[in-house]
Amino acid sequence: MENSPWQLAKRELHAVLTNRSIWVGATATGLVLGFAAPFGTHDDISLLPRLIYWTVVVQVTLMTGTLIASLLNPGADRPPHYRWLGIAGVGGLIGICVSVEVLALNWLSFGLSPFRPAYAVSLTVNALAISIIVNLAASWLSPSVGTGDTGSEGSTPKDSTVEGPALLARLPFDKRGTLLSMTVQDHYVEVTTTSGTEMLLMRFSDAMQEAGAGLQVHRSHWVAGNAVVKAERSGSAARLTTADGRDLPVSRRYLPDLRKRGLLS
């Protein structure tokens, strides 16, 4: 499936792999750690091998963390408390995977047996703590991987010459049409226009700001006002039908907005 978790994770990993700034930063971090020589590496490894070692560790763990976080980090549609608990849990899983990688690297490079309990436990605890903190911080600063745009983290560079909502400038030319709706898909926003759909790697709040006139009807859904062809109550909430035939849920908290627009009585 085009929008399966694995496909979304591949897109996010590709965004990292093709982002020169991220790799320059990772290399610089590895070199800094090589000179700083944390965790006793100053006494055990000479300078040049130490620089190579830490650069490899940072780059390998960056890819591991990005892949796991992309697959498992809770999306923006989750309630905040569950989302942050989930992100911390994913950080813990990343820490376990990273510790296995580093234990294996140390075994192959320096002959340090991973079966020494004190050494293995100490390394794993450090990896867990660092991974949880890094995953929480990365999610707080940017729910998705930036792609070089200094504004929102869109997957397509903006074209300032496009008329209409600013969001349309992020879409491929063949997908630019009248904006109909948007839906959160993990770290991505699925944008639907009269010309089709496109997945953008950006915050939902930023997408709604760039979309202009319209209304949020659910924590995961936004719709253009002129795209609604039918609205009806469904228990304590409601449902909307858009011009392209989509059926979108409306949360109870957004019912007053629909009434103000005259979409519900």
PDB file of C-alpha atoms in Angstrom:
ATOM      1  CA  MET A   1       0.000   0.000   0.000  1.00  0.00           C
ATOM      2  CA  GLU A   2       1.276   3.469  -0.965  1.00  0.00           C
ATOM      3  CA  ASN A   3       0.657   4.992   2.483  1.00  0.00           C
ATOM      4  CA  SER A   4       1.515   1.985   4.650  1.00  0.00           C
ATOM      5  CA  PRO A   5       3.720   2.591   7.732  1.00  0.00           C
ATOM      6  CA  TRP A   6       6.644   0.977   5.911  1.00  0.00           C
ATOM      7  CA  GLN A   7       6.234   3.260   2.896  1.00  0.00           C
ATOM      8  CA  LEU A   8       6.012   6.322   5.155  1.00  0.00           C
ATOM      9  CA  ALA A   9       9.119   5.171   7.044  1.00  0.00           C
ATOM     10  CA  LYS A  10      10.997   4.710   3.766  1.00  0.00           C
ATOM     11  CA  ARG A  11      10.086   8.249   2.730  1.00  0.00           C
ATOM     12  CA  GLU A  12      11.299   9.689   6.013  1.00  0.00           C
ATOM     13  CA  LEU A  13      14.520   7.647   5.931  1.00  0.00           C
ATOM     14  CA  HIS A  14      15.075   8.805   2.352  1.00  0.00           C
ATOM     15  CA  ALA A  15      14.614  12.405   3.522  1.00  0.00           C
ATOM     16  CA  VAL A  16      17.442  11.847   6.018  1.00  0.00           C
ATOM     17  CA  LEU A  17      19.717   9.986   3.607  1.00  0.00           C
ATOM     18  CA  THR A  18      19.436  12.744   1.003  1.00  0.00           C
ATOM     19  CA  ASN A  19      19.761  15.673   3.420  1.00  0.00           C
ATOM     20  CA  ARG A  20      23.345  16.913   3.286  1.00  0.00           C
ATOM     21  CA  SER A  21      22.907  19.099   6.379  1.00  0.00           C
ATOM     22  CA  ILE A  22      21.943  16.120   8.514  1.00  0.00           C
ATOM     23  CA  TRP A  23      24.992  14.127   7.427  1.00  0.00           C
ATOM     24  CA  VAL A  24      27.339  17.077   7.912  1.00  0.00           C
ATOM     25  CA  GLY A  25      25.876  17.511  11.405  1.00  0.00           C
ATOM     26  CA  ALA A  26      26.185  13.784  12.168  1.00  0.00           C
ATOM     27  CA  THR A  27      29.797  13.723  10.986  1.00  0.00           C
ATOM     28  CA  ALA A  28      30.617  16.828  13.001  1.00  0.00           C
ATOM     29  CA  THR A  29      28.985  15.273  16.073  1.00  0.00           C
ATOM     30  CA  GLY A  30      31.026  12.109  15.594  1.00  0.00           C
ATOM     31  CA  LEU A  31      34.251  14.106  15.329  1.00  0.00           C
ATOM     32  CA  VAL A  32      33.407  16.138  18.428  1.00  0.00           C
ATOM     33  CA  LEU A  33      32.746  12.923  20.351  1.00  0.00           C
ATOM     34  CA  GLY A  34      35.993  11.515  18.981  1.00  0.00           C
ATOM     35  CA  PHE A  35      37.930  14.420  20.442  1.00  0.00           C
ATOM     36  CA  ALA A  36      35.887  14.456  23.671  1.00  0.00           C
ATOM     37  CA  ALA A  37      36.346  10.681  24.061  1.00  0.00           C
ATOM     38  CA  PRO A  38      33.393   9.915  26.378  1.00  0.00           C
ATOM     39  CA  PHE A  39      32.739   6.590  28.125  1.00  0.00           C
ATOM     40  CA  GLY A  40      36.422   5.810  28.640  1.00  0.00           C
ATOM     41  CA  THR A  41      37.351   5.736  24.950  1.00  0.00           C
ATOM     42  CA  HIS A  42      40.215   8.181  25.584  1.00  0.00           C
ATOM     43  CA  ASP A  43      42.229   5.538  27.408  1.00  0.00           C
ATOM     44  CA  ASP A  44      41.330   2.615  25.164  1.00  0.00           C
ATOM     45  CA  ILE A  45      41.557   4.071  21.623  1.00  0.00           C
ATOM     46  CA  SER A  46      44.107   6.377  19.991  1.00  0.00           C
ATOM     47  CA  LEU A  47      42.932   9.582  18.320  1.00  0.00           C
ATOM     48  CA  LEU A  48      42.462   8.602  14.655  1.00  0.00           C
ATOM     49  CA  PRO A  49      40.686   5.275  15.306  1.00  0.00           C
ATOM     50  CA  ARG A  50      38.611   7.066  17.939  1.00  0.00           C
ATOM     51  CA  LEU A  51      37.458   9.710  15.451  1.00  0.00           C
ATOM     52  CA  ILE A  52      36.493   7.003  12.959  1.00  0.00           C
ATOM     53  CA  TYR A  53      34.783   4.931  15.659  1.00  0.00           C
ATOM     54  CA  TRP A  54      32.545   7.734  16.933  1.00  0.00           C
ATOM     55  CA  THR A  55      31.709   8.957  13.436  1.00  0.00           C
ATOM     56  CA  VAL A  56      30.572   5.440  12.469  1.00  0.00           C
ATOM     57  CA  VAL A  57      28.603   5.051  15.713  1.00  0.00           C
ATOM     58  CA  VAL A  58      26.749   8.363  15.229  1.00  0.00           C
ATOM     59  CA  GLN A  59      25.901   7.686  11.582  1.00  0.00           C
ATOM     60  CA  VAL A  60      24.783   4.081  12.076  1.00  0.00           C
ATOM     61  CA  THR A  61      22.657   4.909  15.107  1.00  0.00           C
ATOM     62  CA  LEU A  62      21.170   7.912  13.259  1.00  0.00           C
ATOM     63  CA  MET A  63      19.850   5.600  10.548  1.00  0.00           C
ATOM     64  CA  THR A  64      18.619   3.053  13.099  1.00  0.00           C
ATOM     65  CA  GLY A  65      16.835   5.672  15.147  1.00  0.00           C
ATOM     66  CA  THR A  66      15.275   7.346  12.111  1.00  0.00           C
ATOM     67  CA  LEU A  67      13.934   4.066  10.734  1.00  0.00           C
ATOM     68  CA  ILE A  68      12.439   2.878  14.041  1.00  0.00           C
ATOM     69  CA  ALA A  69      11.014   6.296  14.944  1.00  0.00           C
ATOM     70  CA  SER A  70       9.458   6.655  11.486  1.00  0.00           C
ATOM     71  CA  LEU A  71       7.799   3.253  11.792  1.00  0.00           C
ATOM     72  CA  LEU A  72       6.638   3.457  15.397  1.00  0.00           C
ATOM     73  CA  ASN A  73       6.516   7.035  16.714  1.00  0.00           C
ATOM     74  CA  PRO A  74       2.879   7.998  17.447  1.00  0.00           C
ATOM     75  CA  GLY A  75       1.459  10.462  14.939  1.00  0.00           C
ATOM     76  CA  ALA A  76       0.061  13.899  15.700  1.00  0.00           C
ATOM     77  CA  ASP A  77      -3.467  12.481  15.762  1.00  0.00           C
ATOM     78  CA  ARG A  78      -2.842  10.797  19.121  1.00  0.00           C
ATOM     79  CA  PRO A  79      -3.797  12.514  22.408  1.00  0.00           C
ATOM     80  CA  PRO A  80      -0.738  14.420  23.717  1.00  0.00           C
ATOM     81  CA  HIS A  81      -0.155  12.328  26.875  1.00  0.00           C
ATOM     82  CA  TYR A  82      -0.321   9.049  24.956  1.00  0.00           C
ATOM     83  CA  ARG A  83       1.820  10.514  22.196  1.00  0.00           C
ATOM     84  CA  TRP A  84       4.685  11.502  24.490  1.00  0.00           C
ATOM     85  CA  LEU A  85       4.566   8.236  26.419  1.00  0.00           C
ATOM     86  CA  GLY A  86       4.679   6.435  23.089  1.00  0.00           C
ATOM     87  CA  ILE A  87       7.615   8.525  21.882  1.00  0.00           C
ATOM     88  CA  ALA A  88       9.516   7.745  25.089  1.00  0.00           C
ATOM     89  CA  GLY A  89       8.764   4.051  24.622  1.00  0.00           C
ATOM     90  CA  VAL A  90       9.981   4.157  21.031  1.00  0.00           C
ATOM     91  CA  GLY A  91      13.110   5.921  22.279  1.00  0.00           C
ATOM     92  CA  GLY A  92      13.659   3.012  24.657  1.00  0.00           C
ATOM     93  CA  LEU A  93      13.343   0.528  21.795  1.00  0.00           C
ATOM     94  CA  ILE A  94      15.817   2.557  19.756  1.00  0.00           C
ATOM     95  CA  GLY A  95      18.169   2.468  22.738  1.00  0.00           C
ATOM     96  CA  ILE A  96      17.997  -1.333  22.904  1.00  0.00           C
ATOM     97  CA  CYS A  97      18.721  -1.655  19.173  1.00  0.00           C
ATOM     98  CA  VAL A  98      21.553   0.876  19.372  1.00  0.00           C
ATOM     99  CA  SER A  99      23.098  -0.915  22.343  1.00  0.00           C
ATOM    100  CA  VAL A 100      23.089  -4.191  20.387  1.00  0.00           C
ATOM    101  CA  GLU A 101      24.788  -2.436  17.451  1.00  0.00           C
ATOM    102  CA  VAL A 102      27.438  -0.824  19.636  1.00  0.00           C
ATOM    103  CA  LEU A 103      28.069  -4.036  21.565  1.00  0.00           C
ATOM    104  CA  ALA A 104      28.563  -5.845  18.258  1.00  0.00           C
ATOM    105  CA  LEU A 105      30.823  -3.076  16.902  1.00  0.00           C
ATOM    106  CA  ASN A 106      32.942  -3.088  20.058  1.00  0.00           C
ATOM    107  CA  TRP A 107      33.208  -6.876  19.942  1.00  0.00           C
ATOM    108  CA  LEU A 108      34.333  -6.893  16.305  1.00  0.00           C
ATOM    109  CA  SER A 109      36.631  -3.866  16.619  1.00  0.00           C
ATOM    110  CA  PHE A 110      38.152  -4.216  20.071  1.00  0.00           C
ATOM    111  CA  GLY A 111      37.342  -7.743  21.207  1.00  0.00           C
ATOM    112  CA  LEU A 112      35.103  -6.518  24.041  1.00  0.00           C
ATOM    113  CA  SER A 113      32.798  -9.418  24.828  1.00  0.00           C
ATOM    114  CA  PRO A 114      29.121  -8.410  25.078  1.00  0.00           C
ATOM    115  CA  PHE A 115      28.649 -11.258  27.544  1.00  0.00           C
ATOM    116  CA  ARG A 116      30.327  -9.357  30.388  1.00  0.00           C
ATOM    117  CA  PRO A 117      27.237  -8.372  32.435  1.00  0.00           C
ATOM    118  CA  ALA A 118      28.555  -5.178  34.052  1.00  0.00           C
ATOM    119  CA  TYR A 119      29.867  -3.798  30.749  1.00  0.00           C
ATOM    120  CA  ALA A 120      26.767  -4.762  28.725  1.00  0.00           C
ATOM    121  CA  VAL A 121      24.316  -3.408  31.296  1.00  0.00           C
ATOM    122  CA  SER A 122      26.194  -0.111  31.673  1.00  0.00           C
ATOM    123  CA  LEU A 123      26.319   0.425  27.905  1.00  0.00           C
ATOM    124  CA  THR A 124      22.635  -0.478  27.486  1.00  0.00           C
ATOM    125  CA  VAL A 125      21.499   1.879  30.265  1.00  0.00           C
ATOM    126  CA  ASN A 126      23.465   4.744  28.697  1.00  0.00           C
ATOM    127  CA  ALA A 127      22.036   3.960  25.250  1.00  0.00           C
ATOM    128  CA  LEU A 128      18.490   3.817  26.654  1.00  0.00           C
ATOM    129  CA  ALA A 129      18.795   7.160  28.434  1.00  0.00           C
ATOM    130  CA  ILE A 130      20.372   8.933  25.457  1.00  0.00           C
ATOM    131  CA  SER A 131      17.895   7.484  22.942  1.00  0.00           C
ATOM    132  CA  ILE A 132      14.813   8.398  24.990  1.00  0.00           C
ATOM    133  CA  ILE A 133      16.046  11.962  25.498  1.00  0.00           C
ATOM    134  CA  VAL A 134      17.028  12.388  21.831  1.00  0.00           C
ATOM    135  CA  ASN A 135      13.731  10.951  20.539  1.00  0.00           C
ATOM    136  CA  LEU A 136      11.679  13.192  22.838  1.00  0.00           C
ATOM    137  CA  ALA A 137      13.745  16.253  21.927  1.00  0.00           C
ATOM    138  CA  ALA A 138      13.592  15.520  18.184  1.00  0.00           C
ATOM    139  CA  SER A 139       9.820  15.067  18.316  1.00  0.00           C
ATOM    140  CA  TRP A 140       9.397  18.239  20.341  1.00  0.00           C
ATOM    141  CA  LEU A 141      11.505  20.347  17.988  1.00  0.00           C
ATOM    142  CA  SER A 142      10.146  18.834  14.797  1.00  0.00           C
ATOM    143  CA  PRO A 143       7.604  16.022  14.500  1.00  0.00           C
ATOM    144  CA  SER A 144       9.034  15.179  11.126  1.00  0.00           C
ATOM    145  CA  VAL A 145      12.390  15.274   9.391  1.00  0.00           C
ATOM    146  CA  GLY A 146      13.119  18.654   7.878  1.00  0.00           C
ATOM    147  CA  THR A 147      13.944  18.844   4.212  1.00  0.00           C
ATOM    148  CA  GLY A 148      15.822  22.080   4.030  1.00  0.00           C
ATOM    149  CA  ASP A 149      12.818  24.388   4.007  1.00  0.00           C
ATOM    150  CA  THR A 150      13.247  26.979   6.727  1.00  0.00           C
ATOM    151  CA  GLY A 151       9.515  27.142   7.278  1.00  0.00           C
ATOM    152  CA  SER A 152       7.282  24.101   7.611  1.00  0.00           C
ATOM    153  CA  GLU A 153       8.743  20.671   6.999  1.00  0.00           C
ATOM    154  CA  GLY A 154       7.166  20.138   3.606  1.00  0.00           C
ATOM    155  CA  SER A 155       8.363  17.308   1.369  1.00  0.00           C
ATOM    156  CA  THR A 156       8.189  19.569  -1.702  1.00  0.00           C
ATOM    157  CA  PRO A 157       9.921  22.968  -1.968  1.00  0.00           C
ATOM    158  CA  LYS A 158       7.626  25.942  -2.167  1.00  0.00           C
ATOM    159  CA  ASP A 159       6.985  27.723  -5.443  1.00  0.00           C
ATOM    160  CA  SER A 160       6.152  31.313  -4.597  1.00  0.00           C
ATOM    161  CA  THR A 161       4.612  31.930  -8.038  1.00  0.00           C
ATOM    162  CA  VAL A 162       1.603  29.661  -7.410  1.00  0.00           C
ATOM    163  CA  GLU A 163      -1.719  31.443  -6.950  1.00  0.00           C
ATOM    164  CA  GLY A 164      -4.121  30.341  -4.220  1.00  0.00           C
ATOM    165  CA  PRO A 165      -3.345  28.857  -0.795  1.00  0.00           C
ATOM    166  CA  ALA A 166       0.373  28.687  -0.006  1.00  0.00           C
ATOM    167  CA  LEU A 167       0.052  24.956   0.587  1.00  0.00           C
ATOM    168  CA  LEU A 168      -0.531  24.338  -3.126  1.00  0.00           C
ATOM    169  CA  ALA A 169       3.026  25.471  -3.842  1.00  0.00           C
ATOM    170  CA  ARG A 170       4.272  22.337  -2.086  1.00  0.00           C
ATOM    171  CA  LEU A 171       2.393  20.006  -4.411  1.00  0.00           C
ATOM    172  CA  PRO A 172       3.641  18.571  -7.714  1.00  0.00           C
ATOM    173  CA  PHE A 173       2.268  20.476 -10.702  1.00  0.00           C
ATOM    174  CA  ASP A 174      -0.084  17.652 -11.672  1.00  0.00           C
ATOM    175  CA  LYS A 175      -1.686  17.644  -8.192  1.00  0.00           C
ATOM    176  CA  ARG A 176      -2.352  21.366  -7.955  1.00  0.00           C
ATOM    177  CA  GLY A 177      -6.063  22.083  -8.060  1.00  0.00           C
ATOM    178  CA  THR A 178      -8.805  23.381  -5.813  1.00  0.00           C
ATOM    179  CA  LEU A 179      -7.995  22.351  -2.248  1.00  0.00           C
ATOM    180  CA  LEU A 180     -10.621  19.996  -0.791  1.00  0.00           C
ATOM    181  CA  SER A 181      -9.372  18.376   2.413  1.00  0.00           C
ATOM    182  CA  MET A 182      -6.382  17.251   4.489  1.00  0.00           C
ATOM    183  CA  THR A 183      -5.875  14.220   6.696  1.00  0.00           C
ATOM    184  CA  VAL A 184      -3.068  13.337   9.112  1.00  0.00           C
ATOM    185  CA  GLN A 185      -1.158  10.141   8.271  1.00  0.00           C
ATOM    186  CA  ASP A 186       1.462   9.660  11.020  1.00  0.00           C
ATOM    187  CA  HIS A 187       4.082  12.390  10.344  1.00  0.00           C
ATOM    188  CA  TYR A 188       2.587  13.153   6.949  1.00  0.00           C
ATOM    189  CA  VAL A 189      -0.383  15.198   5.811  1.00  0.00           C
ATOM    190  CA  GLU A 190      -2.456  13.770   2.975  1.00  0.00           C
ATOM    191  CA  VAL A 191      -3.571  16.737   0.869  1.00  0.00           C
ATOM    192  CA  THR A 192      -6.543  16.222  -1.451  1.00  0.00           C
ATOM    193  CA  THR A 193      -7.309  18.565  -4.320  1.00  0.00           C
ATOM    194  CA  THR A 194      -9.529  18.308  -7.376  1.00  0.00           C
ATOM    195  CA  SER A 195      -6.421  17.001  -9.184  1.00  0.00           C
ATOM    196  CA  GLY A 196      -5.621  14.152  -6.785  1.00  0.00           C
ATOM    197  CA  THR A 197      -3.867  13.472  -3.477  1.00  0.00           C
ATOM    198  CA  GLU A 198      -0.305  13.972  -2.280  1.00  0.00           C
ATOM    199  CA  MET A 199       1.537  13.151   0.962  1.00  0.00           C
ATOM    200  CA  LEU A 200       3.501  16.037   2.494  1.00  0.00           C
ATOM    201  CA  LEU A 201       6.033  15.650   5.284  1.00  0.00           C
ATOM    202  CA  MET A 202       5.027  18.527   7.576  1.00  0.00           C
ATOM    203  CA  ARG A 203       3.141  19.488  10.712  1.00  0.00           C
ATOM    204  CA  PHE A 204      -0.648  19.398  10.476  1.00  0.00           C
ATOM    205  CA  SER A 205      -0.852  22.789  12.198  1.00  0.00           C
ATOM    206  CA  ASP A 206       1.465  24.303   9.581  1.00  0.00           C
ATOM    207  CA  ALA A 207      -0.510  22.702   6.752  1.00  0.00           C
ATOM    208  CA  MET A 208      -3.766  24.177   8.077  1.00  0.00           C
ATOM    209  CA  GLN A 209      -2.148  27.600   8.374  1.00  0.00           C
ATOM    210  CA  GLU A 210      -0.949  27.448   4.762  1.00  0.00           C
ATOM    211  CA  ALA A 211      -4.304  26.074   3.550  1.00  0.00           C
ATOM    212  CA  GLY A 212      -6.083  29.323   4.373  1.00  0.00           C
ATOM    213  CA  ALA A 213      -9.879  29.434   4.575  1.00  0.00           C
ATOM    214  CA  GLY A 214     -11.447  26.225   5.789  1.00  0.00           C
ATOM    215  CA  LEU A 215     -12.143  24.467   9.050  1.00  0.00           C
ATOM    216  CA  GLN A 216     -10.697  21.726  11.178  1.00  0.00           C
ATOM    217  CA  VAL A 217     -13.408  19.153  11.861  1.00  0.00           C
ATOM    218  CA  HIS A 218     -11.377  16.533  13.727  1.00  0.00           C
ATOM    219  CA  ARG A 219      -7.911  16.316  15.230  1.00  0.00           C
ATOM    220  CA  SER A 220      -6.900  14.446  12.045  1.00  0.00           C
ATOM    221  CA  HIS A 221      -9.060  16.180   9.418  1.00  0.00           C
ATOM    222  CA  TRP A 222      -9.417  19.606   7.781  1.00  0.00           C
ATOM    223  CA  VAL A 223     -11.849  20.509   5.011  1.00  0.00           C
ATOM    224  CA  ALA A 224     -12.324  23.503   2.729  1.00  0.00           C
ATOM    225  CA  GLY A 225     -15.702  25.121   3.363  1.00  0.00           C
ATOM    226  CA  ASN A 226     -16.731  25.059  -0.286  1.00  0.00           C
ATOM    227  CA  ALA A 227     -15.785  21.356  -0.553  1.00  0.00           C
ATOM    228  CA  VAL A 228     -18.603  20.183   1.747  1.00  0.00           C
ATOM    229  CA  VAL A 229     -21.586  18.837  -0.180  1.00  0.00           C
ATOM    230  CA  LYS A 230     -23.361  17.153   2.725  1.00  0.00           C
ATOM    231  CA  ALA A 231     -23.326  17.343   6.515  1.00  0.00           C
ATOM    232  CA  GLU A 232     -25.375  15.267   8.907  1.00  0.00           C
ATOM    233  CA  ARG A 233     -25.452  14.437  12.578  1.00  0.00           C
ATOM    234  CA  SER A 234     -24.129  11.073  13.701  1.00  0.00           C
ATOM    235  CA  GLY A 235     -24.923  10.567  17.384  1.00  0.00           C
ATOM    236  CA  SER A 236     -23.135  13.211  19.428  1.00  0.00           C
ATOM    237  CA  ALA A 237     -20.836  14.067  16.497  1.00  0.00           C
ATOM    238  CA  ALA A 238     -21.376  14.464  12.751  1.00  0.00           C
ATOM    239  CA  ARG A 239     -20.100  13.408   9.345  1.00  0.00           C
ATOM    240  CA  LEU A 240     -19.247  15.411   6.243  1.00  0.00           C
ATOM    241  CA  THR A 241     -19.234  14.348   2.621  1.00  0.00           C
ATOM    242  CA  THR A 242     -16.787  16.251   0.412  1.00  0.00           C
ATOM    243  CA  ALA A 243     -16.963  17.045  -3.280  1.00  0.00           C
ATOM    244  CA  ASP A 244     -14.742  14.083  -4.130  1.00  0.00           C
ATOM    245  CA  GLY A 245     -17.025  11.676  -2.249  1.00  0.00           C
ATOM    246  CA  ARG A 246     -14.990  11.330   0.927  1.00  0.00           C
ATOM    247  CA  ASP A 247     -16.821  10.764   4.192  1.00  0.00           C
ATOM    248  CA  LEU A 248     -15.068  12.585   7.066  1.00  0.00           C
ATOM    249  CA  PRO A 249     -15.879  12.402  10.786  1.00  0.00           C
ATOM    250  CA  VAL A 250     -16.591  15.546  12.787  1.00  0.00           C
ATOM    251  CA  SER A 251     -15.679  15.583  16.472  1.00  0.00           C
ATOM    252  CA  ARG A 252     -18.132  16.997  18.984  1.00  0.00           C
ATOM    253  CA  ARG A 253     -15.820  19.901  19.849  1.00  0.00           C
ATOM    254  CA  TYR A 254     -15.954  21.171  16.251  1.00  0.00           C
ATOM    255  CA  LEU A 255     -19.759  21.084  15.867  1.00  0.00           C
ATOM    256  CA  PRO A 256     -20.163  24.774  16.828  1.00  0.00           C
ATOM    257  CA  ASP A 257     -17.844  25.763  13.961  1.00  0.00           C
ATOM    258  CA  LEU A 258     -20.027  23.857  11.491  1.00  0.00           C
ATOM    259  CA  ARG A 259     -23.156  25.551  12.849  1.00  0.00           C
ATOM    260  CA  LYS A 260     -21.540  28.981  12.459  1.00  0.00           C
ATOM    261  CA  ARG A 261     -20.806  28.138   8.825  1.00  0.00           C
ATOM    262  CA  GLY A 262     -24.406  27.061   8.325  1.00  0.00           C
ATOM    263  CA  LEU A 263     -23.372  23.506   7.512  1.00  0.00           C
ATOM    264  CA  LEU A 264     -25.422  22.051  10.386  1.00  0.00           C
ATOM    265  CA  SER A 265     -28.649  23.207  11.892  1.00  0.00           C
TER     266      SER A 265
END
